[in-house]
Amino acid sequence: MIATIPSATLLGVEGTPVAVEVHVSNGLPCFTVVGLPDASCRESRDRVRAALLSSGLPWSLKRVTVNLAPSSVRKGGAGLDLPIAVGLLVASDQLEAEAVAGCGFIGELGLDGSIRRVPGIVPLVAALSTRVVVVPPDCFTEASVVGRHKVRVAGTLTELLAALRGDAPWPDPPAAAPVPPEPASLPDLADVRGQAVGRTAVEVAAAGGHHLLLSGPPGAGKTMLARRLPGLLPPLEGDDALTATRIHSAAAVALPPGGLVVRPPFRAPHHGASAVALIGGGTGYMRPGEISLSHCGVLFMDEMCEFPAAVLDALRQPIEEGVVRVCRARATVSFPARFLLVGATNPCPCGEGGSGTGACRCPQAARQRYNRRLSGPLLDRFDLRVLVSRPDAASVMGGPPGEGSAPVAARVAAARELALERGVRCNAELPASGLDALAPLTSGASRVLEHRLRSGLLSARGVHRIRRVARTIADLGGLSGPVDEAHVCLALSLRAELAPAEAAA
Amino acid sequence: MTEVPPEGWAAALAGLPGMGPARLRAVLGVWAPEEAWAHIAAGSGCSRPVVALTCRPDPAGTAALWRVAARKVSVAGTWDAHQRAGVAVSLPGGPGFPAELHLDLEPPAIVFSRGDTAALDGRRVAIVGTRRCTRYGRDVAFELGRDLASSGIRVVSGLALGVDGAAHRGALASCGAPPVAVVGSGLDVVYPPAHRALWEQVAGAGLLLSEAPLGARPEPWRFPVRNRVIAALAEVVVVVESAEKGGSRHTVEAAMVRDRVVMAVPGSVRSPVSSYTNGLLADGCHPVRDALDVLVALGLSTVPQAPADLRPEPGPEEAPVLEALAWEPATFDDLCARSGHSPGQISVGLARLQAGGWVVERAGWWERAT
């Protein structure tokens, strides 16, 4: 007898459909799994046998061959346990083939016959084209996110068998956890006292998707500002939300109560992170990295100069392209990685620096070595580079609270609408060729840029970046006409040269 | 093999480890150079009490150290190297030895020089200060160097990073009186390496002096020793910027012991690198606002008038920004906080002031241009 059960396996953040074929015939009793299974997949043989026996089902003393088709794709993980067990039951005549028709199965088996969760339920379910999918009970919300299938749950093999045979109704899905009333209250911009420039920079970054580098002494409030950035971004919609959910699911990161990732993610990897942790990859099973987990959200790199230079430079290509292609001998996987990069750094190892006041205690060589960590090409990708100073005592202790996140978020949303009308997600993506049409300059504005160009303070590519930022600043002011002098000046002031070629003292 | 003159033996002696001016003076005070070398090579370098006194706490150890080091040195080779490099070696009383140093409290026992020793003939002013200066300090040092040199004053300094280098650059830019540099390392060991070009320019246009033979590393003890030579050579010592514990302190103390005039450039009371100079002013030193103040102290009083300011007057939008900037470096953020204006307003003001030449930006810090 032969049975074929639809299931799926994970390749990067995408699911690939897999047909689990089980063949039972006479011969010497044995159980083989073929079709490029990896170690955890091959072990399913032992889990399936124990689960069937614990559930009181007979283990036939026959020759069993399991084939995972297509056999050219490497299969990993334990999610194929359940389809193998079901296939075995059908092939050994313990279950009618009609009972499982149109059903896909995903789940890991425990030795006691329980059905357990596996990572990547969202992309796995999305890869299935059956009408019904059966998943472990705690994966119900994740599986429902896709929305094309009738999602069934079963906690144990016995429960599943009873439901499939029609002896018992399908078990109820677990009650959804109550959604917290406040959407997981995000830190509010009203907590930030003073910091007029930092606030402006964060608002412009949120509105235009411009990468932001904050530099300043310890305690100036760089991290505080960066943490308030996700609260200013509009919630994710449609495809973006689904892609973000798929990535989080594939990386086994806990999903929010509703199942769908709608808040823009905020990821803050520690500076000990390796290149693979950041970019994605791994040997057996390709896991998305931090840059993909922050897709459509914010990647915050605190103490950026402490990251190894090689790790930082690996970010350059994904920043440009919005995807990262990880190539290994076995497979090449593309992970989406369109993120807003926010870096925070001290101006020098002692933190007091900047060469402005002479308070810095670092030797010049140490300062230069520190600044060299951020290569020129990477630094160039930051449209906004801001020096943050410690706020003065008066504004910390007694000053009026700053503007809250809500009105700022409203301005950001309006500015993003204007960008959508221009055919891009945000102004950072405006093509250089379209700038003359989409961000025309008033005569005052072009005079300012011309002066900068002529005095060698700005490069031709720098002009494009300034014009995009100036467009965003004008949009935030609700002005969709030409960009004027004030917008360009502010854009220039928000793009300080942070690591200059140290002038010969 | 050529006959090695006494200068050659003395140069080899100066190259021994730990051989500072006091020890070398003591050694050459009791023996002729060649004789001294023979004693040291035999291990009896500290046999005379006068020498042993300078080598406390361990004269025997020092003598042994010298004996071992002397074995590895070819005196003739050392002398040839100096001849080839065009480095003049002078002993006290010999030709080329600066007269001021001969009469000094702690005269050098030997002087190595590159360039024209005639550069010392004239009025001399030392400009010294911290290596970690602000743009203000660098600009003031440059202008003082330029204006003094164009008035015929020899600018003496130490070729270090920061104030020293800026003073030399200014002196070179004026094409006036030749600059004089006193360095702490051998004349072939450029320190700091970033000043290689400046080093060559000073040697070409003026004079490089050192108490160390070729190949001597810039060991930390050599710098305070060097500073005393700077103080001895100058009539007036101007401190531009220095932190409370800076090396300029040695120069100032050496200058005061020698009855030289010490003057200081005032700085912001909040700037850590002006704390020492402001302290000097509080103690009664004369302030230096420009080269004219120094010329008055020297008893001269002619200085070319600065050209009229051609910059456009700051408009009503720019003036508050310039006012908020005051006279110390500030970030864009500081300016917004001080003036209470929005970043947008400040940025327009800064852009216009920058176009008009009123302010400059470096690494995110804004400062007034002068």
CSV table of N, CA and C in Angstrom, one decimal, chain A residues 195-198 200 353-364 367 387-389 392 448 451-452 457 485-486 489-490 492-498 500 502-505, chain B residues 131-135 138 161-162 165-166 169 194-195 271-273 329 331-334 336-337 341 343-344 346-348 350-352 354-356 361-367:
chain,number,residue,atom,x,y,z
A,195,GLN,N,16.7,68.3,23.7
A,195,GLN,CA,17.1,67.5,22.5
A,195,GLN,C,16.3,67.9,21.3
A,196,ALA,N,16.2,69.2,21.0
A,196,ALA,CA,15.4,69.6,19.8
A,196,ALA,C,16.0,68.9,18.5
A,197,VAL,N,17.3,68.9,18.4
A,197,VAL,CA,17.9,68.3,17.2
A,197,VAL,C,17.6,66.8,17.1
A,198,GLY,N,17.9,66.1,18.2
A,198,GLY,CA,17.6,64.7,18.2
A,198,GLY,C,16.2,64.3,17.8
A,200,THR,N,14.1,66.2,16.1
A,200,THR,CA,13.9,66.4,14.7
A,200,THR,C,14.4,65.3,13.8
A,353,GLY,N,34.6,63.2,23.7
A,353,GLY,CA,35.3,63.9,22.6
A,353,GLY,C,34.5,64.8,21.7
A,354,GLY,N,34.7,64.6,20.4
A,354,GLY,CA,34.6,65.6,19.5
A,354,GLY,C,35.8,66.4,19.8
A,355,SER,N,36.4,67.0,18.8
A,355,SER,CA,37.6,67.8,19.0
A,355,SER,C,37.3,69.2,19.5
A,356,GLY,N,36.0,69.4,19.7
A,356,GLY,CA,35.6,70.8,19.9
A,356,GLY,C,36.1,71.5,21.1
A,357,THR,N,35.9,70.8,22.3
A,357,THR,CA,36.2,71.5,23.5
A,357,THR,C,37.5,71.2,24.1
A,358,GLY,N,38.2,70.2,23.6
A,358,GLY,CA,39.5,69.8,24.3
A,358,GLY,C,39.3,69.0,25.5
A,359,ALA,N,38.1,68.6,25.8
A,359,ALA,CA,37.8,67.8,27.0
A,359,ALA,C,38.2,66.3,26.9
A,360,CYS,N,38.4,65.9,25.6
A,360,CYS,CA,38.7,64.5,25.3
A,360,CYS,C,40.1,64.1,25.8
A,361,ARG,N,40.1,62.9,26.4
A,361,ARG,CA,41.4,62.4,27.0
A,361,ARG,C,42.0,61.4,26.1
A,362,CYS,N,41.5,61.1,24.9
A,362,CYS,CA,42.0,60.0,24.1
A,362,CYS,C,43.2,60.5,23.3
A,363,PRO,N,44.2,59.6,23.2
A,363,PRO,CA,45.3,60.0,22.2
A,363,PRO,C,44.7,60.0,20.8
A,364,GLN,N,45.3,60.9,20.0
A,364,GLN,CA,44.8,61.1,18.7
A,364,GLN,C,44.7,59.8,17.9
A,367,ARG,N,41.7,57.8,18.8
A,367,ARG,CA,40.4,58.4,18.2
A,367,ARG,C,40.3,58.0,16.8
A,387,LEU,N,25.0,65.0,16.0
A,387,LEU,CA,25.7,65.1,17.3
A,387,LEU,C,24.7,65.4,18.4
A,388,VAL,N,24.6,64.5,19.4
A,388,VAL,CA,23.7,64.8,20.4
A,388,VAL,C,24.4,65.2,21.7
A,389,SER,N,24.0,66.3,22.3
A,389,SER,CA,24.7,66.8,23.5
A,389,SER,C,23.9,66.4,24.7
A,392,ASP,N,20.8,70.3,29.1
A,392,ASP,CA,21.2,71.0,30.2
A,392,ASP,C,20.3,70.7,31.4
A,448,VAL,N,22.2,77.7,-1.9
A,448,VAL,CA,22.9,77.1,-0.8
A,448,VAL,C,23.6,75.9,-1.2
A,451,HIS,N,26.7,76.7,-3.3
A,451,HIS,CA,27.8,77.2,-2.5
A,451,HIS,C,28.6,76.1,-1.8
A,452,ARG,N,27.8,75.1,-1.3
A,452,ARG,CA,28.5,74.0,-0.7
A,452,ARG,C,29.3,73.2,-1.7
A,457,LEU,N,32.5,71.2,0.1
A,457,LEU,CA,32.0,70.6,1.4
A,457,LEU,C,31.0,69.5,1.1
A,485,GLU,N,14.8,77.0,0.8
A,485,GLU,CA,16.1,77.1,1.5
A,485,GLU,C,16.1,76.5,2.9
A,486,ALA,N,15.1,76.8,3.6
A,486,ALA,CA,15.1,76.4,5.0
A,486,ALA,C,15.2,74.8,5.1
A,489,CYS,N,18.7,73.8,4.3
A,489,CYS,CA,19.7,74.1,5.3
A,489,CYS,C,19.5,73.1,6.5
A,490,LEU,N,18.3,72.8,6.8
A,490,LEU,CA,18.1,71.9,7.9
A,490,LEU,C,18.7,70.5,7.6
A,492,LEU,N,21.1,69.9,5.6
A,492,LEU,CA,22.6,70.0,5.7
A,492,LEU,C,23.0,69.9,7.1
A,493,SER,N,22.3,70.6,8.0
A,493,SER,CA,22.7,70.6,9.4
A,493,SER,C,22.5,69.3,10.1
A,494,LEU,N,21.6,68.5,9.5
A,494,LEU,CA,21.4,67.1,10.1
A,494,LEU,C,22.3,66.1,9.5
A,495,ARG,N,23.3,66.5,8.7
A,495,ARG,CA,24.2,65.6,8.1
A,495,ARG,C,25.6,66.1,8.4
A,496,ALA,N,26.0,66.0,9.6
A,496,ALA,CA,27.4,66.5,10.0
A,496,ALA,C,28.4,65.5,9.6
A,497,GLU,N,29.6,66.0,9.2
A,497,GLU,CA,30.7,65.1,8.9
A,497,GLU,C,31.3,64.6,10.2
A,498,LEU,N,31.0,63.4,10.6
A,498,LEU,CA,31.4,63.0,11.9
A,498,LEU,C,32.8,62.5,12.1
A,500,PRO,N,36.0,63.2,10.3
A,500,PRO,CA,36.7,63.9,9.2
A,500,PRO,C,38.1,63.3,9.1
A,502,GLU,N,41.4,63.7,9.8
A,502,GLU,CA,41.9,64.6,10.9
A,502,GLU,C,42.9,65.6,10.3
A,503,ALA,N,42.5,66.8,10.4
A,503,ALA,CA,43.4,67.9,9.8
A,503,ALA,C,44.7,67.8,10.5
A,504,ALA,N,45.8,68.0,9.8
A,504,ALA,CA,47.1,67.9,10.4
A,504,ALA,C,47.2,69.0,11.5
A,505,ALA,N,47.3,68.6,12.7
A,505,ALA,CA,47.1,69.5,13.8
A,505,ALA,C,47.9,70.8,13.7
B,131,ARG,N,49.3,69.8,22.8
B,131,ARG,CA,49.1,69.1,21.6
B,131,ARG,C,47.7,69.0,21.2
B,132,ARG,N,46.8,68.9,22.3
B,132,ARG,CA,45.4,68.7,22.0
B,132,ARG,C,44.7,70.1,22.0
B,133,CYS,N,45.0,70.9,21.1
B,133,CYS,CA,44.4,72.3,21.2
B,133,CYS,C,43.1,72.3,20.5
B,134,THR,N,42.4,73.4,20.7
B,134,THR,CA,41.1,73.6,20.0
B,134,THR,C,41.4,74.3,18.7
B,135,ARG,N,40.5,74.5,17.9
B,135,ARG,CA,40.7,75.3,16.7
B,135,ARG,C,41.1,76.7,17.0
B,138,ARG,N,44.7,76.7,17.8
B,138,ARG,CA,45.5,76.5,16.6
B,138,ARG,C,45.6,77.8,15.8
B,161,LEU,N,52.6,68.2,17.8
B,161,LEU,CA,51.3,68.4,17.3
B,161,LEU,C,50.6,69.6,18.0
B,162,GLY,N,49.6,70.1,17.4
B,162,GLY,CA,48.8,71.2,18.1
B,162,GLY,C,49.5,72.5,17.9
B,165,GLY,N,53.2,73.0,16.3
B,165,GLY,CA,53.2,72.9,14.8
B,165,GLY,C,52.5,74.1,14.1
B,166,ALA,N,51.4,74.6,14.7
B,166,ALA,CA,50.7,75.7,14.1
B,166,ALA,C,51.5,76.9,14.1
B,169,ARG,N,54.0,76.6,11.4
B,169,ARG,CA,53.3,76.8,10.1
B,169,ARG,C,53.1,78.3,9.8
B,194,ALA,N,53.5,62.6,11.7
B,194,ALA,CA,52.6,63.4,10.9
B,194,ALA,C,53.3,64.7,10.5
B,195,HIS,N,54.3,65.1,11.2
B,195,HIS,CA,55.0,66.4,10.9
B,195,HIS,C,56.2,66.3,10.0
B,271,SER,N,37.0,76.2,29.1
B,271,SER,CA,37.8,75.3,28.3
B,271,SER,C,38.9,74.6,29.1
B,272,PRO,N,38.9,73.3,29.2
B,272,PRO,CA,39.9,72.7,30.0
B,272,PRO,C,41.3,72.9,29.5
B,273,VAL,N,41.5,73.2,28.2
B,273,VAL,CA,42.8,73.4,27.7
B,273,VAL,C,43.2,74.9,27.8
B,329,PRO,N,33.5,76.3,20.9
B,329,PRO,CA,32.9,75.4,19.9
B,329,PRO,C,31.6,74.9,20.5
B,331,THR,N,27.9,72.3,19.3
B,331,THR,CA,27.2,71.5,18.3
B,331,THR,C,25.9,72.2,17.9
B,332,PHE,N,25.3,71.7,16.8
B,332,PHE,CA,24.1,72.2,16.4
B,332,PHE,C,23.0,72.1,17.5
B,333,ASP,N,23.1,71.0,18.2
B,333,ASP,CA,22.2,70.7,19.3
B,333,ASP,C,22.3,71.8,20.4
B,334,ASP,N,23.6,72.1,20.8
B,334,ASP,CA,23.9,73.1,21.8
B,334,ASP,C,23.2,74.5,21.4
B,336,CYS,N,20.7,75.1,19.4
B,336,CYS,CA,19.3,75.1,19.5
B,336,CYS,C,18.9,75.3,21.0
B,337,ALA,N,19.6,74.6,21.9
B,337,ALA,CA,19.2,74.6,23.3
B,337,ALA,C,19.5,76.0,23.8
B,341,HIS,N,15.6,78.7,19.7
B,341,HIS,CA,15.0,78.6,18.4
B,341,HIS,C,14.9,77.2,17.9
B,343,PRO,N,15.4,73.9,15.3
B,343,PRO,CA,16.5,73.5,14.5
B,343,PRO,C,16.4,74.1,13.1
B,344,GLY,N,15.2,74.2,12.6
B,344,GLY,CA,15.1,74.8,11.2
B,344,GLY,C,15.6,76.2,11.1
B,346,ILE,N,17.8,77.7,13.2
B,346,ILE,CA,19.2,77.7,13.4
B,346,ILE,C,20.0,77.3,12.2
B,347,SER,N,19.4,76.3,11.5
B,347,SER,CA,20.2,75.7,10.3
B,347,SER,C,20.3,76.7,9.2
B,348,VAL,N,19.2,77.5,9.0
B,348,VAL,CA,19.3,78.6,8.0
B,348,VAL,C,20.3,79.6,8.4
B,350,LEU,N,22.9,79.2,10.3
B,350,LEU,CA,24.3,78.7,10.2
B,350,LEU,C,24.7,78.6,8.7
B,351,ALA,N,23.8,78.2,7.8
B,351,ALA,CA,24.2,78.1,6.4
B,351,ALA,C,24.6,79.5,5.9
B,352,ARG,N,23.9,80.5,6.3
B,352,ARG,CA,24.2,81.8,5.8
B,352,ARG,C,25.5,82.4,6.4
B,354,GLN,N,27.9,80.5,7.4
B,354,GLN,CA,29.0,79.8,6.8
B,354,GLN,C,29.4,80.3,5.5
B,355,ALA,N,28.3,80.6,4.7
B,355,ALA,CA,28.6,81.2,3.3
B,355,ALA,C,29.3,82.5,3.5
B,356,GLY,N,29.0,83.3,4.5
B,356,GLY,CA,29.6,84.6,4.7
B,356,GLY,C,30.9,84.5,5.3
B,361,GLU,N,32.6,74.7,10.3
B,361,GLU,CA,32.2,73.5,10.9
B,361,GLU,C,33.3,72.4,10.8
B,362,ARG,N,33.5,71.7,11.8
B,362,ARG,CA,34.5,70.6,11.7
B,362,ARG,C,33.9,69.4,12.6
B,363,ALA,N,33.7,68.3,12.0
B,363,ALA,CA,33.3,67.1,12.7
B,363,ALA,C,32.0,67.4,13.6
B,364,GLY,N,31.1,68.2,13.0
B,364,GLY,CA,29.9,68.5,13.7
B,364,GLY,C,29.9,69.6,14.7
B,365,TRP,N,31.1,70.2,14.9
B,365,TRP,CA,31.3,71.3,15.8
B,365,TRP,C,31.4,72.6,15.1
B,366,TRP,N,30.6,73.6,15.6
B,366,TRP,CA,30.6,74.9,14.9
B,366,TRP,C,31.5,75.8,15.7
B,367,GLU,N,32.3,76.7,15.0
B,367,GLU,CA,33.1,77.7,15.7
B,367,GLU,C,33.1,78.9,14.9
